[in-house]
Structure formats: C-alpha cells, structure tokens
Amino acid sequence: KRVVVFISGSGSNMEKLAEACEAPDFPAEIVAVISDKPDAGGLLKAKARGIATYALARKDYDSKQAHEAAMLGLLADLAPDFICLAGFMRLLSGDFIRAYAGRIINIHPSLLPLFPGLDTHQRALDAGMRIAGCSVHFVTEGMDEGPIIGQAAVPIVPGDDADALAERILTVEHRLYPATLRRLAAGEVRMENGRAVFTNRG
Ligand code: GRF
C-alpha cells in the first residue's frame, strides 16, 4: 500500500513509520512526505531516507482552499492508499477529508476522547490524571474526534512536568503508530459508517 505522511515539525513519528516500512514484510511503503512548513526538520530526515519530499507553505497560497487544492493536486499524482498525519499542525477541511474518506489517520498525544486539541500533557497533569497516553484515529471533519483505531497508556509519575510526560508518551507513540499503520495497510481495520471496524484474520 502507498502511504503519504504529512508533517509540520521534527517528524519523529514519520521517521518511525519510515523505519517500519523498510521491513520487507511490512504491507506499506511511504511514497512521499509533505509538509506545510518548508523548514520542518522532518523533511531532512525523509530526504536522508530517500523519500520524496514536498513543502507547500500556507503563506504561498492566498487561501486555505488554494493551499488544499495544491496538496490535493500533488496527492492525485502520488495516488496514496492512505495518508498519515504525523505532527501535522493544520486542520484539514471537510472537502479534503471527504476526498480520502476513511483513508486518513492521525496520532494524537492523549487518550481520546480526553484532551482533544493542544497542550494535552499539561491538561492531563492539571486534571490530576494518573495515566496518560496516545491515540491513533481515523481523521474526520471534527478535530481529534474520529473513530479510534489504537491507543497506548503510560503512567503519570509524581514530579512529572509536561516535558517529562511528553517524552514518555512520544516513545510509546513511536511504537503505536507503526503497529497501527501495519493493521490498516493489511486490511485488518477500516472505517465504516463512522466507526472503526476490525476484521480478525485467521
Ligand atoms: C507528537 O507528540 C505527536 O503526537 C503530535 O505532534 C508531536 C510531535 O510529533 N501530533 P513529531 O515528532 O513531529 O512526529
């Protein structure tokens, strides 16, 4: 299966997906990395792995719609089966999502439906949570509210600040995302009627 990864920053999750895809038995290949930030560190990491990269800066387009049209045009040529958002910090419009319905996934650093949006780690600490974690979900029009495919929990320990918690969760994200992409690319899960439906093979 052909996968395009969208990033905005360091691309550590993208890198782990790329690493996983390099295994001969992995059912997907990353055919391109697209960033809305030309200076995203992840672009260099992708280039170093020989993955095609494209930077489409929002400021180069006079509207969100024009920016998305350019991304959709690029995707039409790349013909991905799936799109993985990985540290992509931009909300996609309903039109964009509908063009790839059930084929866009995202990793979010909280145990959804808790803490959608930003600053998830500080919010978890402020709420007195004893566990935190990350979620991979199908992307739907609402922010961070699509059907959940996989999750992983980590303990919050006394003395944790947002950075310590973020670091502990990122390590787990790096395992959860590749494992989830493998299941998606292998056809073990799909989105149907707005829900994640699992087909247990064998
Ligand atoms: C990660 O916490 C991820 O959950 C969120 O963006 C952060 C940075 O991701 N979406 P990356 O290092 O750019 O992959």
Coordinates of C-alpha atoms and ligand atoms in Angstrom, one line a residue:
K1 CA 0.0 0.0 0.0
R2 CA 1.1 3.5 -0.9
V3 CA 1.3 6.0 2.1
V4 CA 1.9 9.7 2.2
V5 CA 2.9 11.2 5.5
F6 CA 2.0 14.8 6.4
I7 CA 4.3 16.6 8.9
S8 CA 4.8 20.1 10.3
G9 CA 7.8 19.6 12.6
S10 CA 10.5 17.3 13.7
G11 CA 8.9 14.3 12.1
S12 CA 9.9 11.7 14.7
N13 CA 6.7 9.8 14.1
M14 CA 7.2 9.9 10.4
E15 CA 10.7 8.6 10.9
K16 CA 9.4 5.6 12.9
L17 CA 6.8 4.9 10.2
A18 CA 9.5 5.0 7.6
E19 CA 11.7 2.7 9.6
A20 CA 8.8 0.2 9.9
C21 CA 8.0 0.4 6.2
E22 CA 11.6 -0.6 5.4
A23 CA 10.9 -4.1 6.8
P24 CA 10.3 -6.5 3.9
D25 CA 7.1 -7.9 5.3
F26 CA 5.5 -4.5 6.1
P27 CA 2.4 -4.0 4.0
A28 CA 3.0 -0.3 3.1
E29 CA 5.6 2.0 1.7
I30 CA 6.0 5.7 2.2
V31 CA 6.0 7.2 -1.3
A32 CA 6.3 10.9 -0.1
V33 CA 6.4 13.2 2.9
I34 CA 4.5 16.5 2.6
S35 CA 5.0 19.4 4.9
D36 CA 3.2 22.7 5.3
K37 CA 6.4 24.1 6.7
P38 CA 9.4 24.3 4.4
D39 CA 11.7 24.4 7.4
A40 CA 10.3 21.3 9.1
G41 CA 13.1 19.1 10.4
G42 CA 11.3 16.0 9.3
L43 CA 11.9 16.9 5.6
L44 CA 15.6 16.4 6.1
K45 CA 15.0 13.1 7.8
A46 CA 12.8 11.9 4.9
K47 CA 15.3 13.1 2.3
A48 CA 18.1 11.2 4.2
R49 CA 16.0 8.0 3.7
G50 CA 15.5 8.7 0.0
I51 CA 11.8 9.5 0.4
A52 CA 10.4 12.2 -1.9
T53 CA 9.5 15.4 0.0
Y54 CA 7.3 18.3 -0.8
A55 CA 6.9 21.5 1.1
L56 CA 3.8 23.6 0.4
A57 CA 3.9 26.6 2.6
R58 CA 0.5 28.0 3.5
K59 CA 1.8 31.5 3.1
D60 CA 2.5 30.8 -0.6
Y61 CA -1.3 30.4 -1.2
D62 CA -3.9 33.2 -0.9
S63 CA -6.4 31.0 0.8
K64 CA -6.8 27.7 2.8
Q65 CA -8.8 26.4 -0.2
A66 CA -6.0 27.2 -2.6
H67 CA -3.5 25.6 -0.3
E68 CA -5.6 22.4 0.0
A69 CA -6.1 22.4 -3.8
A70 CA -2.4 22.3 -4.3
M71 CA -2.0 19.5 -1.8
L72 CA -4.8 17.5 -3.4
G73 CA -3.3 18.1 -6.8
L74 CA 0.0 16.6 -5.6
L75 CA -1.8 13.7 -3.9
A76 CA -3.6 13.0 -7.2
D77 CA -0.2 12.3 -8.8
L78 CA 1.1 10.4 -5.7
A79 CA -2.1 8.2 -5.6
P80 CA -1.7 7.2 -1.9
D81 CA -3.9 4.4 -0.4
F82 CA -3.5 6.1 3.0
I83 CA -2.4 9.4 4.4
C84 CA -0.8 9.5 7.9
L85 CA -0.8 12.8 9.7
A86 CA 2.3 12.9 12.0
G87 CA 2.8 16.1 13.9
F88 CA 0.8 17.9 11.2
M89 CA -0.5 21.0 12.9
R90 CA -3.2 22.1 10.4
L91 CA -6.9 21.3 10.3
L92 CA -8.0 19.8 7.0
S93 CA -11.3 20.9 5.6
G94 CA -14.3 18.6 5.2
D95 CA -13.8 18.6 1.4
F96 CA -10.2 17.5 1.8
I97 CA -11.1 14.7 4.2
R98 CA -14.0 13.5 2.1
A99 CA -11.6 13.1 -0.8
Y100 CA -9.8 10.5 1.2
A101 CA -12.7 9.3 3.5
G102 CA -11.6 6.5 5.8
R103 CA -8.0 6.7 4.5
I104 CA -6.5 9.5 6.7
I105 CA -5.2 8.6 10.2
N106 CA -3.6 10.8 12.8
I107 CA -1.7 10.3 16.0
H108 CA -2.8 12.4 19.0
P109 CA -0.9 12.6 22.3
S110 CA -3.7 11.9 24.6
L111 CA -6.2 9.1 25.5
L112 CA -9.0 10.4 23.3
P113 CA -11.8 11.4 23.8
L114 CA -9.9 13.1 26.7
F115 CA -8.0 16.2 25.8
P116 CA -8.5 16.8 22.1
G117 CA -6.6 19.8 20.8
L118 CA -3.4 21.2 22.1
D119 CA -1.3 21.2 25.3
T120 CA -2.6 17.7 26.1
H121 CA 0.1 16.9 28.6
Q122 CA -0.3 19.9 30.8
R123 CA -4.1 19.5 30.7
A124 CA -3.7 15.9 31.9
L125 CA -1.4 16.9 34.7
D126 CA -3.7 19.8 35.7
A127 CA -6.7 17.4 35.8
G128 CA -4.8 15.1 38.2
M129 CA -4.7 12.2 35.8
R130 CA -2.7 9.1 36.9
I131 CA -2.3 7.8 33.4
A132 CA -1.9 9.5 30.0
G133 CA -1.2 8.2 26.6
C134 CA -1.7 8.5 22.8
S135 CA -4.3 7.5 20.3
V136 CA -4.3 6.8 16.5
H137 CA -7.7 7.6 15.0
F138 CA -9.3 8.0 11.6
V139 CA -9.4 11.7 10.7
T140 CA -12.9 13.1 10.4
E141 CA -14.1 16.7 10.0
G142 CA -14.1 17.4 13.7
M143 CA -10.7 17.9 15.4
D144 CA -9.3 14.8 17.0
E145 CA -12.7 13.1 17.2
G146 CA -12.6 10.4 14.5
P147 CA -13.0 6.7 15.3
I148 CA -10.2 5.4 17.5
I149 CA -8.1 2.6 16.0
G150 CA -5.4 2.1 18.6
Q151 CA -4.3 3.5 22.0
A152 CA -1.4 3.1 24.4
A153 CA -1.3 4.3 28.1
V154 CA 1.6 5.4 30.1
P155 CA 1.8 6.2 33.9
I156 CA 2.0 9.7 35.2
V157 CA 4.5 9.7 38.0
P158 CA 4.9 12.2 40.8
G159 CA 7.1 15.1 39.8
D160 CA 6.2 14.8 36.1
D161 CA 6.0 18.1 34.2
A162 CA 4.6 18.4 30.7
D163 CA 8.0 17.8 29.1
A164 CA 8.7 14.6 31.0
L165 CA 5.3 13.3 30.2
A166 CA 5.6 14.3 26.6
E167 CA 8.9 12.4 26.3
R168 CA 7.5 9.3 27.9
I169 CA 4.4 9.4 25.6
L170 CA 6.4 10.1 22.4
T171 CA 8.4 6.9 23.0
V172 CA 5.1 5.0 23.0
E173 CA 3.8 6.9 20.0
H174 CA 6.7 5.6 18.1
R175 CA 5.6 2.0 18.7
L176 CA 1.8 2.6 18.4
Y177 CA 1.8 4.4 15.1
P178 CA 3.8 1.8 13.1
A179 CA 1.8 -1.0 14.6
T180 CA -1.5 0.7 13.7
L181 CA -0.4 1.5 10.2
R182 CA 0.5 -2.1 9.7
R183 CA -3.0 -3.2 10.7
L184 CA -4.6 -0.6 8.5
A185 CA -2.4 -1.4 5.4
A186 CA -3.0 -5.1 6.0
G187 CA -6.8 -4.5 5.8
E188 CA -7.4 -5.6 9.4
V189 CA -9.3 -2.4 10.2
R190 CA -11.4 0.0 8.2
M191 CA -13.8 2.9 8.8
E192 CA -17.4 2.0 8.1
N193 CA -20.4 4.2 8.9
G194 CA -18.2 6.4 11.0
R195 CA -16.8 3.6 13.1
A196 CA -13.6 1.6 13.2
V197 CA -14.4 -2.0 12.1
F198 CA -11.9 -4.7 12.7
T199 CA -11.7 -7.9 10.7
N200 CA -9.9 -10.6 12.7
R201 CA -7.9 -12.5 10.3
G202 CA -7.4 -16.3 10.6
Ligands
GRF1 C1 3.8 14.3 18.9 O1 3.5 14.4 20.2 C2 2.5 13.9 18.1 O2 1.7 13.2 19.0 C3 1.9 15.2 17.8 O3 3.0 16.0 17.4 C4 4.1 15.7 18.3 C5 5.4 15.8 17.5 O4 5.4 14.8 16.5 N1 0.9 15.0 16.8 P1 6.6 14.5 15.5 O5 7.9 14.4 16.4 O6 6.7 15.7 14.6 O7 6.3 13.3 14.8

